[in-house]
Amino acid sequence: MPRFAKGAIPSPNIWNTPQIYELENRAVDPEGIADAAMAAVRPLTGATVVDIGCGTGYHLPSLSARAARVVGVEPHDDLVELARRRCRALPNVDVRRGTAQDLPLPDASADVAVARWAYFFGPGCEPGLKELSRVVRRGGTAFVIDLDATRGAFGRWFSASLPSYSAASVEEFWRRNGWHTQPLDLRMAFERRADLEAVLRIEFTPEVAARAIAETSGAELEYPNLLRWKRF
């Protein structure tokens, strides 16, 4: 029996190795650049926030500290359970099983929607964007944070692992749908070199991961991203 919601697109890195993906979450953006960029567009104070594809709920506690209410949505049953355990002491957080294209929320019920590393592929995400239009209230804002495949070694490794990916087509998709785009110069900073290597192995094909490990010294690497947003 499937242990994920109908229509979910598998995410092998976190679905198969959530403990390693947790290391990645801890390492990404130690300066908080992404959160600051979102807050500059739309502060979370007093907002109802939905975190789409919340995974193990890593970002839910920090969202709950700023927002009035937070709903995490995740399609994979095991990750839903981990997220609920993480947030069980937070009364303003609710974790629900669901997908981006079938959000388990009423119409016009969220002020802010956030999706981190969930909309890489642009074309094909139209059902998810339609759901955002249904769920986000008038005057609300949706944010998408994704890897920038056009910059840096990380973008080059991503493109080598997935040669069918077209950054130009993805960018045109978001522009056509009325979204704004802002580059984010993020980095990953790991406590141990072994953690960095483990993360590279779940993000790329074995051949590309071996190349990335050989090209990276120390326990840090640049991680260029894009912040996309749309006001409703």
Short mmCIF file of C-alpha atoms in Angstrom, two decimals:
data_model
loop_
_atom_site.label_atom_id
_atom_site.label_comp_id
_atom_site.label_asym_id
_atom_site.label_seq_id
_atom_site.Cartn_x
_atom_site.Cartn_y
_atom_site.Cartn_z
CA MET A 1 0.00 0.00 0.00
CA PRO A 2 1.45 3.42 -0.95
CA ARG A 3 2.75 5.43 1.96
CA PHE A 4 2.23 8.75 0.24
CA ALA A 5 -0.67 10.85 -1.00
CA LYS A 6 -2.11 10.16 -4.44
CA GLY A 7 -0.47 12.27 -7.13
CA ALA A 8 2.69 13.00 -5.16
CA ILE A 9 5.88 13.25 -7.20
CA PRO A 10 8.61 11.24 -5.41
CA SER A 11 11.48 13.19 -3.89
CA PRO A 12 14.16 10.51 -3.48
CA ASN A 13 16.66 12.59 -1.47
CA ILE A 14 14.37 13.24 1.51
CA TRP A 15 11.98 10.30 1.06
CA ASN A 16 14.77 7.71 1.02
CA THR A 17 17.27 9.32 3.40
CA PRO A 18 15.53 11.82 5.69
CA GLN A 19 18.36 11.65 8.23
CA ILE A 20 20.87 12.86 5.63
CA TYR A 21 18.48 15.47 4.30
CA GLU A 22 18.24 16.76 7.86
CA LEU A 23 21.98 17.45 7.73
CA GLU A 24 21.39 19.40 4.54
CA ASN A 25 18.62 21.48 6.13
CA ARG A 26 20.89 22.33 9.05
CA ALA A 27 23.70 23.39 6.73
CA VAL A 28 21.75 25.56 4.29
CA ASP A 29 21.77 29.33 4.67
CA PRO A 30 23.28 29.84 8.15
CA GLU A 31 22.94 33.61 7.70
CA GLY A 32 19.16 33.40 7.15
CA ILE A 33 19.32 35.21 3.82
CA ALA A 34 16.28 33.46 2.35
CA ASP A 35 14.04 34.19 5.33
CA ALA A 36 15.14 37.83 5.37
CA ALA A 37 14.41 38.17 1.64
CA MET A 38 10.90 36.77 2.11
CA ALA A 39 10.25 39.00 5.12
CA ALA A 40 11.24 42.04 3.06
CA VAL A 41 8.47 41.16 0.59
CA ARG A 42 5.84 40.07 3.12
CA PRO A 43 6.48 39.85 6.91
CA LEU A 44 4.98 36.80 8.65
CA THR A 45 3.81 38.61 11.77
CA GLY A 46 0.17 37.70 12.44
CA ALA A 47 -0.05 35.60 9.27
CA THR A 48 -1.44 32.14 8.58
CA VAL A 49 1.37 30.37 6.73
CA VAL A 50 1.27 27.13 4.75
CA ASP A 51 4.57 25.29 4.20
CA ILE A 52 4.13 23.14 1.09
CA GLY A 53 6.29 20.03 1.03
CA CYS A 54 7.34 20.55 4.64
CA GLY A 55 9.15 17.20 4.84
CA THR A 56 10.20 16.42 8.39
CA GLY A 57 9.00 19.86 9.46
CA TYR A 58 12.44 21.40 9.77
CA HIS A 59 11.25 24.95 9.02
CA LEU A 60 7.94 24.78 10.89
CA PRO A 61 9.25 25.85 14.34
CA SER A 62 10.97 28.95 12.98
CA LEU A 63 7.86 29.84 10.99
CA SER A 64 5.68 29.36 14.07
CA ALA A 65 7.83 31.78 16.06
CA ARG A 66 6.90 34.58 13.65
CA ALA A 67 3.48 33.63 12.30
CA ALA A 68 0.13 33.36 14.07
CA ARG A 69 -0.60 29.93 12.61
CA VAL A 70 1.37 27.46 10.49
CA VAL A 71 0.12 24.53 8.44
CA GLY A 72 2.67 22.08 7.09
CA VAL A 73 1.61 19.98 4.10
CA GLU A 74 3.55 16.85 3.17
CA PRO A 75 2.58 13.88 0.95
CA HIS A 76 4.80 11.18 2.50
CA ASP A 77 3.31 9.43 5.54
CA ASP A 78 6.61 8.80 7.34
CA LEU A 79 7.68 12.43 6.96
CA VAL A 80 4.27 13.63 8.13
CA GLU A 81 4.76 11.64 11.33
CA LEU A 82 8.28 13.03 11.84
CA ALA A 83 7.01 16.58 11.32
CA ARG A 84 4.18 16.05 13.81
CA ARG A 85 6.61 14.75 16.41
CA ARG A 86 8.89 17.72 15.85
CA CYS A 87 6.04 20.20 16.35
CA ARG A 88 3.93 18.46 19.00
CA ALA A 89 4.79 21.14 21.59
CA LEU A 90 3.85 23.99 19.23
CA PRO A 91 0.12 24.75 19.55
CA ASN A 92 0.00 27.00 16.48
CA VAL A 93 1.39 24.32 14.10
CA ASP A 94 -0.71 21.72 12.27
CA VAL A 95 0.79 19.12 9.91
CA ARG A 96 -1.46 17.62 7.26
CA ARG A 97 -1.03 14.92 4.61
CA GLY A 98 -1.51 16.29 1.11
CA THR A 99 0.02 17.40 -2.16
CA ALA A 100 0.72 20.76 -3.78
CA GLN A 101 -2.00 20.16 -6.37
CA ASP A 102 -4.60 19.17 -3.75
CA LEU A 103 -3.88 21.21 -0.63
CA PRO A 104 -5.90 20.14 2.44
CA LEU A 105 -6.98 23.71 3.22
CA PRO A 106 -10.15 25.74 2.65
CA ASP A 107 -10.41 28.48 0.06
CA ALA A 108 -8.75 31.79 0.94
CA SER A 109 -7.36 30.44 4.22
CA ALA A 110 -3.64 31.40 4.05
CA ASP A 111 -1.86 34.73 4.03
CA VAL A 112 1.50 33.27 3.00
CA ALA A 113 2.51 30.07 1.20
CA VAL A 114 6.10 28.85 1.11
CA ALA A 115 7.55 26.02 -0.97
CA ARG A 116 11.27 25.29 -0.60
CA TRP A 117 12.91 23.16 -3.29
CA ALA A 118 9.56 21.82 -4.48
CA TYR A 119 8.91 23.55 -7.83
CA PHE A 120 12.23 23.09 -9.69
CA PHE A 121 10.69 22.03 -12.94
CA GLY A 122 8.25 24.85 -13.71
CA PRO A 123 6.23 23.38 -16.61
CA GLY A 124 3.95 20.72 -15.13
CA CYS A 125 3.43 22.64 -11.89
CA GLU A 126 0.28 24.38 -13.17
CA PRO A 127 -2.07 22.37 -10.88
CA GLY A 128 -0.02 23.45 -7.85
CA LEU A 129 -0.12 27.09 -8.91
CA LYS A 130 -3.89 26.84 -9.38
CA GLU A 131 -4.16 25.57 -5.81
CA LEU A 132 -2.13 28.52 -4.57
CA SER A 133 -4.64 30.84 -6.23
CA ARG A 134 -7.43 29.03 -4.40
CA VAL A 135 -5.82 28.85 -0.95
CA VAL A 136 -3.98 32.17 -0.65
CA ARG A 137 -6.18 35.09 0.39
CA ARG A 138 -6.43 38.26 -1.62
CA GLY A 139 -3.49 40.41 -0.55
CA GLY A 140 -1.47 37.32 0.37
CA THR A 141 1.86 36.19 -1.04
CA ALA A 142 3.30 32.89 -2.24
CA PHE A 143 7.03 32.16 -2.19
CA VAL A 144 9.04 29.49 -3.97
CA ILE A 145 12.72 28.91 -3.20
CA ASP A 146 14.59 26.82 -5.75
CA LEU A 147 18.10 26.03 -6.85
CA ASP A 148 19.57 28.31 -9.50
CA ALA A 149 20.91 25.87 -12.09
CA THR A 150 22.60 28.66 -14.06
CA ARG A 151 25.15 29.63 -11.40
CA GLY A 152 28.07 28.08 -9.57
CA ALA A 153 29.39 24.58 -9.21
CA PHE A 154 26.18 23.36 -7.56
CA GLY A 155 24.15 24.47 -10.57
CA ARG A 156 26.63 22.78 -12.90
CA TRP A 157 26.45 19.52 -10.94
CA PHE A 158 22.65 19.66 -10.92
CA SER A 159 22.55 20.18 -14.69
CA ALA A 160 24.99 17.31 -15.22
CA SER A 161 22.82 15.01 -13.10
CA LEU A 162 19.67 16.03 -14.96
CA PRO A 163 20.64 17.01 -18.53
CA SER A 164 16.98 17.25 -19.60
CA TYR A 165 16.48 20.25 -17.27
CA SER A 166 16.11 23.58 -19.07
CA ALA A 167 16.71 26.59 -16.85
CA ALA A 168 15.54 28.90 -19.63
CA SER A 169 12.22 27.06 -19.97
CA VAL A 170 11.70 27.10 -16.22
CA GLU A 171 12.42 30.83 -16.00
CA GLU A 172 10.00 31.53 -18.87
CA PHE A 173 7.33 29.46 -17.10
CA TRP A 174 7.52 31.58 -13.95
CA ARG A 175 7.66 34.85 -15.88
CA ARG A 176 4.64 33.86 -17.95
CA ASN A 177 2.70 33.09 -14.78
CA GLY A 178 3.41 36.50 -13.27
CA TRP A 179 6.05 35.64 -10.67
CA HIS A 180 8.97 37.84 -9.62
CA THR A 181 12.48 36.37 -9.29
CA GLN A 182 15.38 37.39 -7.06
CA PRO A 183 18.82 35.67 -6.91
CA LEU A 184 19.90 34.41 -3.49
CA ASP A 185 23.59 33.86 -2.74
CA LEU A 186 23.25 31.09 -0.18
CA ARG A 187 25.82 28.64 1.11
CA MET A 188 25.94 25.34 2.96
CA ALA A 189 28.12 25.07 6.06
CA PHE A 190 28.47 21.58 7.55
CA GLU A 191 29.86 20.56 10.93
CA ARG A 192 31.79 17.69 9.37
CA ARG A 193 33.28 17.01 5.96
CA ALA A 194 31.61 13.58 5.99
CA ASP A 195 28.19 15.24 6.21
CA LEU A 196 28.88 17.37 3.14
CA GLU A 197 29.91 14.29 1.18
CA ALA A 198 26.81 12.38 2.29
CA VAL A 199 24.56 15.22 1.13
CA LEU A 200 26.24 15.45 -2.26
CA ARG A 201 25.66 11.72 -2.71
CA ILE A 202 21.88 12.04 -2.21
CA GLU A 203 21.60 15.12 -4.44
CA PHE A 204 23.40 13.90 -7.56
CA THR A 205 24.04 10.80 -9.61
CA PRO A 206 26.94 8.69 -8.30
CA GLU A 207 29.30 9.89 -11.04
CA VAL A 208 28.47 13.56 -10.55
CA ALA A 209 28.56 13.23 -6.75
CA ALA A 210 32.07 11.77 -6.93
CA ARG A 211 33.13 14.69 -9.11
CA ALA A 212 31.50 17.21 -6.77
CA ILE A 213 33.23 15.71 -3.74
CA ALA A 214 36.60 15.85 -5.54
CA GLU A 215 36.04 19.49 -6.54
CA THR A 216 34.98 20.65 -3.06
CA SER A 217 37.45 21.32 -0.26
CA GLY A 218 36.56 21.69 3.40
CA ALA A 219 33.01 21.53 4.76
CA GLU A 220 31.34 24.46 2.97
CA LEU A 221 30.08 25.17 -0.52
CA GLU A 222 28.21 27.88 -2.37
CA TYR A 223 24.54 27.17 -3.00
CA PRO A 224 23.02 29.71 -5.43
CA ASN A 225 19.23 29.83 -5.21
CA LEU A 226 16.32 31.83 -6.54
CA LEU A 227 13.49 33.38 -4.57
CA ARG A 228 10.28 33.61 -6.57
CA TRP A 229 7.15 35.32 -5.32
CA LYS A 230 3.69 36.38 -6.39
CA ARG A 231 1.11 38.59 -4.67
CA PHE A 232 -2.54 37.61 -4.95
#
